[in-house]
Amino acid sequence: MSGVPITHEEAQREFQQTLSGFSAKDKPEYEDYSHCIHCGLCLNQCPTYRLWGNEADSPRGRIRQMLLVDQGRLELGESFVTHIDRCLDCRACETACPAGVQYGKLVEMARAQIEQKYKRPFVSRVLRDFVYRRFLPYPGRIAAAARLLRFYEKSGLRAIARGTGILHLFGMQERERLMPRIDSKFFFGELGKTFPANGTRRARVAFFGGCIAQVMFSELNRATVRVLQANGCEVVVPAGQTCCGALAAHAGIRDVARDLARANLSAFLSEDFDAIITNSAGCGSTLKEYTHLFPSGDVLREPAEKFERKMRDVTEFLADLGLSAPLRQTPLRVTYQDSCHLVHGQKVREAPRKLIRAVPGVELVEMPLSDICCGAAGVYNITETEASLDLLERKMDSVEQTKAQAIVTANPGCIIQLRAGAAARGTGQEVLHVVELLDRASTPA
């Protein structure tokens, strides 16, 4: 790949010459990638560039490759796919960008283009088809798989697999270490229920429970409902909700993401709510961008816009609403890890910190580089495990400097990753969601 950027005029002229031959439905568009001015301010904010120092694995380098592929000057082949796949889609570059480049949108479109134009290896195709098309959209299948994994945990098979070295033989040792425990009582049982506000009702909200979170973070979901209730919210958990579509959208499988969005629009817009709440920064970032899935003129464009206006991260919503529930003294030294899709995707930085500081007795100590990705990034810790663990090592170095007793964050994926980091280091640190900290402080001693 050439390291010399072409001018805006050259790019526009060459783009127009090659546009007529392109047939992909979803792909990076000139009007989006042409905003990049190649200034390089994104480089130091990009986790993969910080790891490898490779221009092709930086935001501007990837945008340059998208442009060249779009113009037919670079093959949409293994090299391009590798560099796009290595991106965490953390969107830290968006925060740093002075030109307002929507990089998250660009990388998702590039992956959609890959999905249509590039034939991945057979095993990869089978796994992707299973995970994104035959598993995540089906709550019953998620519950069934969770029960099998719980049996694996409780029966002693997990200890045997670890002890015999079979996981290492199949290259699964590190991935298995990152797998969280399965809940004993899934959150699926709460779907369709309404939870009354404690005291005077201040708001009526709908709660989005997620997909994998319903079997691995059920208690986090219940804590979220309790904290909302405690602060005067009536909480409805719509029965028809499904996976948000974030993982499918990030992988470029946009037809699945659109189908999931349609189901959620139907489930959440059938009643009137003051807000739609999620406790997952990753889910929230996609839920707030459903209009990206439906172009102007699509019949669902207007419902998607309405949905986006209602969508709030739980920390954002509670910080704006104001805490009304009394909080007890909770002596604890904590540090906060910014969830990428909250701080960079949704531009919510201060709200979680405001809530943490509201808890009496809690000392918040900022860690260095708190808004650099911990390496979780959806399924990145599974698909790019080595890079993910390298990023986690750096993150735990930052955590260590704070001498914190607990690490607080705002996304289930970050919680999984940081718990693995704390376990690997043997620090004994708790890893909590912001609402879990609030829930603990709300519980009578």
Short mmCIF file of C-alpha atoms in Angstrom, two decimals:
data_model
loop_
_atom_site.label_atom_id
_atom_site.label_comp_id
_atom_site.label_asym_id
_atom_site.label_seq_id
_atom_site.Cartn_x
_atom_site.Cartn_y
_atom_site.Cartn_z
CA MET A 1 0.00 0.00 0.00
CA SER A 2 1.35 3.41 -0.91
CA GLY A 3 2.09 5.67 2.03
CA VAL A 4 1.52 8.87 0.02
CA PRO A 5 -2.04 10.21 0.34
CA ILE A 6 -3.73 11.45 -2.83
CA THR A 7 -5.48 14.80 -2.93
CA HIS A 8 -9.20 15.27 -2.39
CA GLU A 9 -9.68 16.20 -6.05
CA GLU A 10 -7.76 13.14 -7.29
CA ALA A 11 -9.75 10.84 -5.04
CA GLN A 12 -13.06 12.27 -6.21
CA ARG A 13 -12.10 12.01 -9.91
CA GLU A 14 -10.82 8.43 -9.63
CA PHE A 15 -13.77 7.43 -7.49
CA GLN A 16 -16.25 8.66 -10.08
CA GLN A 17 -14.39 6.76 -12.82
CA THR A 18 -14.69 3.43 -10.99
CA LEU A 19 -18.04 3.87 -9.26
CA SER A 20 -20.12 2.53 -12.14
CA GLY A 21 -18.44 -0.87 -11.94
CA PHE A 22 -19.17 -1.48 -8.27
CA SER A 23 -22.17 -3.63 -7.37
CA ALA A 24 -21.90 -4.09 -3.58
CA LYS A 25 -25.00 -2.97 -1.71
CA ASP A 26 -23.14 -2.05 1.48
CA LYS A 27 -19.65 -0.60 1.18
CA PRO A 28 -17.62 2.42 2.32
CA GLU A 29 -18.85 5.51 0.51
CA TYR A 30 -16.76 8.41 -0.79
CA GLU A 31 -18.85 10.92 1.12
CA ASP A 32 -17.77 9.22 4.35
CA TYR A 33 -14.12 8.33 3.82
CA SER A 34 -13.23 11.54 1.96
CA HIS A 35 -13.47 13.46 5.24
CA CYS A 36 -10.18 11.87 6.35
CA ILE A 37 -7.42 14.49 5.99
CA HIS A 38 -4.59 12.03 6.81
CA CYS A 39 -3.43 14.20 9.72
CA GLY A 40 -2.40 11.25 11.90
CA LEU A 41 -4.01 12.47 15.12
CA CYS A 42 -5.81 9.13 15.29
CA LEU A 43 -2.62 7.07 15.40
CA ASN A 44 -1.78 7.30 19.08
CA GLN A 45 -5.41 6.61 19.99
CA CYS A 46 -5.57 3.40 17.94
CA PRO A 47 -4.87 0.28 20.06
CA THR A 48 -3.59 -1.81 17.13
CA TYR A 49 -1.27 0.96 15.94
CA ARG A 50 0.02 1.32 19.49
CA LEU A 51 0.70 -2.43 19.54
CA TRP A 52 2.40 -2.84 16.17
CA GLY A 53 3.29 0.62 14.83
CA ASN A 54 2.03 -0.45 11.39
CA GLU A 55 0.38 2.23 9.26
CA ALA A 56 -1.83 -0.40 7.60
CA ASP A 57 -3.24 -1.19 11.04
CA SER A 58 -4.10 2.42 11.86
CA PRO A 59 -7.41 4.19 11.16
CA ARG A 60 -6.05 6.40 8.39
CA GLY A 61 -4.20 3.40 6.93
CA ARG A 62 -7.36 1.34 6.85
CA ILE A 63 -9.33 4.22 5.34
CA ARG A 64 -6.65 4.54 2.66
CA GLN A 65 -7.08 0.84 1.87
CA MET A 66 -10.87 1.24 1.70
CA LEU A 67 -10.40 4.06 -0.79
CA LEU A 68 -8.02 2.03 -2.95
CA VAL A 69 -10.32 -0.99 -2.97
CA ASP A 70 -13.25 1.24 -3.86
CA GLN A 71 -11.30 2.57 -6.82
CA GLY A 72 -10.11 -0.84 -7.99
CA ARG A 73 -6.47 -0.01 -7.19
CA LEU A 74 -6.15 -2.57 -4.39
CA GLU A 75 -7.38 -6.13 -4.48
CA LEU A 76 -10.15 -7.01 -2.05
CA GLY A 77 -8.07 -9.94 -0.93
CA GLU A 78 -6.35 -11.50 2.07
CA SER A 79 -4.20 -8.49 2.97
CA PHE A 80 -7.11 -6.05 3.01
CA VAL A 81 -9.30 -8.50 4.95
CA THR A 82 -6.56 -9.09 7.52
CA HIS A 83 -6.07 -5.41 8.29
CA ILE A 84 -9.81 -4.74 8.51
CA ASP A 85 -10.36 -7.80 10.71
CA ARG A 86 -7.59 -6.67 13.08
CA CYS A 87 -9.49 -3.47 13.86
CA LEU A 88 -11.25 -3.54 17.24
CA ASP A 89 -13.87 -1.04 16.04
CA CYS A 90 -13.31 0.73 19.37
CA ARG A 91 -13.83 4.11 17.66
CA ALA A 92 -11.20 5.91 19.75
CA CYS A 93 -10.08 7.46 16.48
CA GLU A 94 -13.46 9.19 16.18
CA THR A 95 -12.85 11.03 19.46
CA ALA A 96 -9.41 12.16 18.27
CA CYS A 97 -10.46 13.05 14.70
CA PRO A 98 -10.68 16.81 13.98
CA ALA A 99 -12.56 16.17 10.73
CA GLY A 100 -15.41 14.15 12.25
CA VAL A 101 -14.77 10.96 10.28
CA GLN A 102 -17.35 8.30 11.19
CA TYR A 103 -14.83 5.50 11.29
CA GLY A 104 -17.12 3.00 13.00
CA LYS A 105 -19.56 3.26 10.12
CA LEU A 106 -16.72 2.92 7.60
CA VAL A 107 -15.20 -0.22 9.09
CA GLU A 108 -18.61 -1.89 9.36
CA MET A 109 -19.28 -1.07 5.71
CA ALA A 110 -15.85 -2.42 4.75
CA ARG A 111 -16.68 -5.67 6.52
CA ALA A 112 -20.03 -5.80 4.75
CA GLN A 113 -18.16 -5.38 1.48
CA ILE A 114 -15.84 -8.24 2.47
CA GLU A 115 -18.85 -10.37 3.37
CA GLN A 116 -20.21 -9.94 -0.16
CA LYS A 117 -17.00 -10.06 -2.20
CA TYR A 118 -14.50 -12.27 -0.34
CA LYS A 119 -14.63 -16.03 0.22
CA ARG A 120 -13.30 -16.78 3.68
CA PRO A 121 -11.81 -20.19 4.56
CA PHE A 122 -14.40 -22.96 4.90
CA VAL A 123 -14.22 -23.34 8.70
CA SER A 124 -14.50 -19.58 9.18
CA ARG A 125 -17.56 -19.44 6.91
CA VAL A 126 -19.26 -22.27 8.82
CA LEU A 127 -18.56 -20.70 12.22
CA ARG A 128 -19.71 -17.24 11.13
CA ASP A 129 -22.88 -18.66 9.62
CA PHE A 130 -23.64 -20.56 12.81
CA VAL A 131 -22.90 -17.75 15.27
CA TYR A 132 -24.50 -14.83 13.46
CA ARG A 133 -27.35 -16.47 11.54
CA ARG A 134 -28.29 -19.59 13.48
CA PHE A 135 -27.42 -18.79 17.10
CA LEU A 136 -27.52 -15.17 18.29
CA PRO A 137 -30.97 -14.38 16.81
CA TYR A 138 -32.56 -17.31 18.70
CA PRO A 139 -33.00 -16.93 22.49
CA GLY A 140 -33.97 -20.59 22.90
CA ARG A 141 -30.70 -21.73 21.34
CA ILE A 142 -28.73 -19.34 23.53
CA ALA A 143 -30.45 -20.78 26.63
CA ALA A 144 -29.82 -24.37 25.50
CA ALA A 145 -26.13 -23.70 24.85
CA ALA A 146 -25.84 -21.95 28.21
CA ARG A 147 -27.26 -25.01 29.98
CA LEU A 148 -24.65 -27.22 28.28
CA LEU A 149 -21.86 -24.84 29.29
CA ARG A 150 -23.16 -24.75 32.84
CA PHE A 151 -23.04 -28.55 32.92
CA TYR A 152 -19.45 -28.35 31.63
CA GLU A 153 -18.62 -26.00 34.51
CA LYS A 154 -20.40 -27.84 37.30
CA SER A 155 -19.75 -31.47 36.33
CA GLY A 156 -15.99 -31.29 36.68
CA LEU A 157 -15.39 -31.45 32.93
CA ARG A 158 -13.90 -27.96 32.98
CA ALA A 159 -11.31 -28.97 35.59
CA ILE A 160 -10.51 -32.13 33.61
CA ALA A 161 -10.12 -30.20 30.36
CA ARG A 162 -7.78 -27.73 32.03
CA GLY A 163 -5.81 -30.39 33.87
CA THR A 164 -5.24 -32.74 30.92
CA GLY A 165 -4.00 -30.06 28.56
CA ILE A 166 -6.59 -30.86 25.89
CA LEU A 167 -7.51 -27.18 25.67
CA HIS A 168 -3.91 -26.32 24.87
CA LEU A 169 -3.79 -29.09 22.25
CA PHE A 170 -6.70 -27.51 20.37
CA GLY A 171 -5.49 -23.95 20.89
CA MET A 172 -8.41 -23.14 23.18
CA GLN A 173 -6.60 -22.54 26.48
CA GLU A 174 -6.59 -18.73 26.36
CA ARG A 175 -10.10 -18.48 24.89
CA GLU A 176 -11.52 -20.78 27.58
CA ARG A 177 -9.87 -18.66 30.26
CA LEU A 178 -11.84 -15.65 29.02
CA MET A 179 -15.18 -17.45 29.19
CA PRO A 180 -17.39 -16.14 32.04
CA ARG A 181 -19.49 -18.36 34.26
CA ILE A 182 -23.03 -19.20 33.24
CA ASP A 183 -25.81 -17.94 35.54
CA SER A 184 -27.97 -20.37 37.47
CA LYS A 185 -31.14 -18.38 36.73
CA PHE A 186 -31.44 -16.75 33.32
CA PHE A 187 -32.94 -13.30 32.77
CA PHE A 188 -35.21 -14.65 30.02
CA GLY A 189 -37.74 -15.32 32.79
CA GLU A 190 -38.17 -11.57 33.33
CA LEU A 191 -39.22 -10.86 29.75
CA GLY A 192 -42.74 -9.49 29.59
CA LYS A 193 -42.72 -8.32 33.19
CA THR A 194 -43.25 -4.83 34.63
CA PHE A 195 -41.44 -3.71 37.77
CA PRO A 196 -43.05 -0.83 39.71
CA ALA A 197 -41.20 2.28 40.79
CA ASN A 198 -40.28 2.64 44.44
CA GLY A 199 -42.21 5.62 45.78
CA THR A 200 -43.35 8.35 43.40
CA ARG A 201 -42.93 7.38 39.77
CA ARG A 202 -40.51 9.73 38.03
CA ALA A 203 -40.26 7.91 34.70
CA ARG A 204 -41.53 4.89 32.80
CA VAL A 205 -38.75 3.09 30.94
CA ALA A 206 -38.25 -0.03 28.84
CA PHE A 207 -35.24 -2.20 29.59
CA PHE A 208 -33.18 -3.93 26.91
CA GLY A 209 -31.76 -7.16 28.34
CA GLY A 210 -29.45 -8.23 25.53
CA CYS A 211 -28.84 -11.77 24.26
CA ILE A 212 -25.76 -13.43 25.79
CA ALA A 213 -26.19 -11.11 28.79
CA GLN A 214 -29.42 -12.92 29.63
CA VAL A 215 -27.46 -16.07 30.52
CA MET A 216 -24.13 -14.60 31.67
CA PHE A 217 -25.12 -11.27 33.23
CA SER A 218 -28.58 -11.97 34.61
CA GLU A 219 -27.67 -10.50 37.99
CA LEU A 220 -26.32 -7.35 36.35
CA ASN A 221 -29.65 -7.01 34.53
CA ARG A 222 -31.56 -7.51 37.78
CA ALA A 223 -29.33 -4.99 39.55
CA THR A 224 -30.06 -2.51 36.76
CA VAL A 225 -33.80 -2.98 37.21
CA ARG A 226 -33.49 -2.57 41.00
CA VAL A 227 -31.46 0.64 40.70
CA LEU A 228 -33.94 2.10 38.23
CA GLN A 229 -36.83 1.16 40.54
CA ALA A 230 -35.05 2.64 43.55
CA ASN A 231 -34.74 5.92 41.68
CA GLY A 232 -38.42 6.19 40.82
CA CYS A 233 -38.63 4.36 37.50
CA GLU A 234 -41.30 1.92 36.44
CA VAL A 235 -39.38 -0.66 34.40
CA VAL A 236 -40.98 -2.65 31.58
CA VAL A 237 -39.05 -5.54 30.00
CA PRO A 238 -40.70 -6.03 26.57
CA ALA A 239 -41.26 -9.68 25.69
CA GLY A 240 -40.56 -9.41 21.96
CA GLN A 241 -37.02 -8.09 22.23
CA THR A 242 -34.05 -9.95 20.78
CA CYS A 243 -30.31 -9.51 20.16
CA CYS A 244 -29.45 -5.88 19.33
CA GLY A 245 -27.54 -6.89 16.18
CA ALA A 246 -24.27 -5.24 17.21
CA LEU A 247 -22.09 -8.29 16.68
CA ALA A 248 -23.64 -9.00 13.28
CA ALA A 249 -23.28 -5.35 12.23
CA HIS A 250 -19.64 -5.23 13.39
CA ALA A 251 -18.96 -8.43 11.41
CA GLY A 252 -20.49 -6.96 8.25
CA ILE A 253 -23.52 -9.26 8.26
CA ARG A 254 -25.96 -6.43 7.86
CA ASP A 255 -28.98 -8.39 6.66
CA VAL A 256 -29.07 -10.18 10.03
CA ALA A 257 -28.54 -6.90 11.88
CA ARG A 258 -31.48 -5.38 9.99
CA ASP A 259 -33.76 -8.31 10.81
CA LEU A 260 -32.88 -8.04 14.51
CA ALA A 261 -33.43 -4.28 14.42
CA ARG A 262 -36.89 -4.79 12.89
CA ALA A 263 -37.84 -7.13 15.75
CA ASN A 264 -36.63 -4.68 18.40
CA LEU A 265 -38.36 -1.71 16.79
CA SER A 266 -41.60 -3.66 16.92
CA ALA A 267 -41.06 -4.72 20.54
CA PHE A 268 -40.07 -1.34 21.96
CA LEU A 269 -42.22 1.06 19.95
CA SER A 270 -45.51 -0.70 20.64
CA GLU A 271 -45.84 1.32 23.88
CA ASP A 272 -44.83 4.81 24.96
CA PHE A 273 -41.78 5.07 27.21
CA ASP A 274 -39.79 8.00 28.52
CA ALA A 275 -36.62 6.13 27.58
CA ILE A 276 -35.31 2.78 26.42
CA ILE A 277 -32.45 1.69 28.70
CA THR A 278 -29.47 -0.61 28.22
CA ASN A 279 -26.61 -1.44 30.57
CA SER A 280 -24.37 -2.59 27.70
CA ALA A 281 -22.28 0.10 26.03
CA GLY A 282 -21.68 -2.17 23.04
CA CYS A 283 -25.38 -2.80 22.52
CA GLY A 284 -26.24 0.84 23.14
CA SER A 285 -23.89 2.12 20.47
CA THR A 286 -25.62 0.02 17.80
CA LEU A 287 -29.11 0.64 19.18
CA LYS A 288 -28.47 4.37 18.94
CA GLU A 289 -27.44 3.94 15.30
CA TYR A 290 -30.28 1.82 13.93
CA THR A 291 -30.80 4.45 11.23
CA HIS A 292 -27.48 3.30 9.72
CA LEU A 293 -29.25 0.05 8.85
CA PHE A 294 -32.20 1.69 7.07
CA PRO A 295 -31.52 4.19 4.27
CA SER A 296 -33.67 7.24 3.63
CA GLY A 297 -36.96 6.18 2.09
CA ASP A 298 -37.05 2.83 3.88
CA VAL A 299 -40.35 2.30 5.68
CA LEU A 300 -38.46 1.63 8.93
CA ARG A 301 -36.28 4.73 8.76
CA GLU A 302 -38.73 6.88 10.74
CA PRO A 303 -39.35 4.24 13.45
CA ALA A 304 -35.56 3.83 13.74
CA GLU A 305 -35.19 7.58 14.26
CA LYS A 306 -37.88 7.52 16.95
CA PHE A 307 -36.19 4.57 18.63
CA GLU A 308 -32.80 6.31 18.63
CA ARG A 309 -34.28 9.40 20.29
CA LYS A 310 -35.49 7.23 23.18
CA MET A 311 -32.33 5.13 23.58
CA ARG A 312 -30.15 5.79 26.64
CA ASP A 313 -27.29 4.10 28.42
CA VAL A 314 -28.30 3.47 32.02
CA THR A 315 -25.48 5.68 33.36
CA GLU A 316 -26.42 8.49 30.99
CA PHE A 317 -30.09 8.24 31.95
CA LEU A 318 -29.52 8.12 35.71
CA ALA A 319 -27.02 10.97 35.65
CA ASP A 320 -29.54 13.15 33.81
CA LEU A 321 -32.50 12.03 35.94
CA GLY A 322 -30.59 12.46 39.17
CA LEU A 323 -30.27 9.88 41.91
CA SER A 324 -33.12 10.03 44.42
CA ALA A 325 -32.47 6.79 46.31
CA PRO A 326 -30.43 7.10 49.52
CA LEU A 327 -26.96 5.53 49.29
CA ARG A 328 -25.13 4.06 52.26
CA GLN A 329 -21.45 4.53 53.10
CA THR A 330 -19.36 2.20 50.91
CA PRO A 331 -15.63 2.55 51.64
CA LEU A 332 -13.90 1.47 48.44
CA ARG A 333 -11.02 2.68 46.28
CA VAL A 334 -12.02 2.22 42.63
CA THR A 335 -10.78 3.05 39.17
CA TYR A 336 -12.93 3.42 36.08
CA GLN A 337 -12.32 1.86 32.66
CA ASP A 338 -14.10 3.73 29.89
CA SER A 339 -16.07 1.30 27.74
CA CYS A 340 -15.10 2.17 24.17
CA HIS A 341 -18.61 2.17 22.75
CA LEU A 342 -19.81 4.39 25.56
CA VAL A 343 -17.06 7.01 25.52
CA HIS A 344 -16.19 6.95 21.81
CA GLY A 345 -19.35 5.57 20.20
CA GLN A 346 -21.95 7.34 22.35
CA LYS A 347 -19.78 10.25 23.59
CA VAL A 348 -20.73 9.55 27.22
CA ARG A 349 -17.71 10.21 29.44
CA GLU A 350 -18.73 12.06 32.59
CA ALA A 351 -22.03 10.36 33.47
CA PRO A 352 -20.57 7.11 34.89
CA ARG A 353 -17.98 9.05 36.84
CA LYS A 354 -20.68 11.31 38.26
CA LEU A 355 -22.58 8.27 39.52
CA ILE A 356 -19.46 6.66 41.02
CA ARG A 357 -18.59 9.86 42.88
CA ALA A 358 -22.16 10.02 44.24
CA VAL A 359 -21.59 6.91 46.36
CA PRO A 360 -20.47 7.95 49.86
CA GLY A 361 -17.09 6.55 50.84
CA VAL A 362 -16.02 5.64 47.30
CA GLU A 363 -12.69 7.08 46.17
CA LEU A 364 -12.37 7.27 42.39
CA VAL A 365 -8.77 7.16 41.14
CA GLU A 366 -8.35 7.73 37.41
CA MET A 367 -6.14 5.24 35.60
CA PRO A 368 -3.78 6.27 32.79
CA LEU A 369 -5.23 5.72 29.31
CA SER A 370 -8.64 4.80 30.68
CA ASP A 371 -10.23 5.33 27.27
CA ILE A 372 -7.90 2.95 25.40
CA CYS A 373 -9.56 -0.41 24.66
CA CYS A 374 -9.05 -3.27 27.11
CA GLY A 375 -9.08 -5.76 24.22
CA ALA A 376 -12.57 -7.21 24.63
CA ALA A 377 -14.25 -5.51 21.65
CA GLY A 378 -17.22 -7.81 21.10
CA VAL A 379 -15.78 -11.13 19.90
CA TYR A 380 -12.26 -9.73 19.31
CA ASN A 381 -10.89 -11.63 22.31
CA ILE A 382 -12.02 -14.81 20.52
CA THR A 383 -11.08 -13.98 16.93
CA GLU A 384 -7.83 -12.10 17.71
CA THR A 385 -6.93 -13.59 21.08
CA GLU A 386 -3.20 -12.80 21.09
CA ALA A 387 -3.70 -9.10 20.33
CA SER A 388 -6.57 -8.97 22.82
CA LEU A 389 -4.41 -10.36 25.62
CA ASP A 390 -1.57 -7.99 24.75
CA LEU A 391 -3.98 -5.07 25.13
CA LEU A 392 -5.27 -6.54 28.38
CA GLU A 393 -1.72 -6.72 29.75
CA ARG A 394 -1.27 -3.02 29.05
CA LYS A 395 -4.63 -2.24 30.60
CA MET A 396 -3.77 -4.13 33.79
CA ASP A 397 -0.50 -2.17 33.98
CA SER A 398 -2.60 1.00 34.01
CA VAL A 399 -4.94 -0.44 36.64
CA GLU A 400 -1.99 -1.42 38.84
CA GLN A 401 -0.84 2.20 39.07
CA THR A 402 -4.11 3.20 40.76
CA LYS A 403 -3.86 0.73 43.69
CA ALA A 404 -7.63 0.33 43.33
CA GLN A 405 -9.57 -2.37 45.16
CA ALA A 406 -12.14 -2.57 42.39
CA ILE A 407 -12.33 -1.85 38.66
CA VAL A 408 -15.61 -0.28 37.53
CA THR A 409 -16.80 -0.16 33.94
CA ALA A 410 -20.03 0.04 31.92
CA ASN A 411 -20.09 -2.90 29.54
CA PRO A 412 -20.43 -6.68 30.04
CA GLY A 413 -17.69 -7.45 27.50
CA CYS A 414 -15.24 -5.22 29.38
CA ILE A 415 -16.22 -6.94 32.64
CA ILE A 416 -15.34 -10.37 31.18
CA GLN A 417 -11.99 -9.12 29.92
CA LEU A 418 -11.02 -7.24 33.07
CA ARG A 419 -12.01 -10.13 35.33
CA ALA A 420 -9.71 -12.35 33.29
CA GLY A 421 -6.95 -9.78 33.71
CA ALA A 422 -7.43 -9.53 37.46
CA ALA A 423 -7.47 -13.34 37.76
CA ALA A 424 -4.31 -13.71 35.66
CA ARG A 425 -2.50 -11.15 37.81
CA GLY A 426 -3.88 -12.58 41.05
CA THR A 427 -4.82 -9.11 42.28
CA GLY A 428 -8.06 -10.15 43.95
CA GLN A 429 -9.72 -7.04 42.51
CA GLU A 430 -13.45 -6.98 41.94
CA VAL A 431 -14.72 -5.91 38.55
CA LEU A 432 -18.11 -4.21 38.71
CA HIS A 433 -20.55 -2.42 36.46
CA VAL A 434 -21.43 1.10 37.60
CA VAL A 435 -25.00 0.01 38.40
CA GLU A 436 -23.71 -2.91 40.47
CA LEU A 437 -21.82 -0.42 42.61
CA LEU A 438 -24.98 1.69 42.96
CA ASP A 439 -27.03 -1.42 43.75
CA ARG A 440 -24.58 -2.45 46.46
CA ALA A 441 -24.69 1.02 48.00
CA SER A 442 -28.50 0.93 47.89
CA THR A 443 -28.71 -2.36 49.79
CA PRO A 444 -29.17 -2.04 53.56
CA ALA A 445 -26.05 -3.05 55.50
#
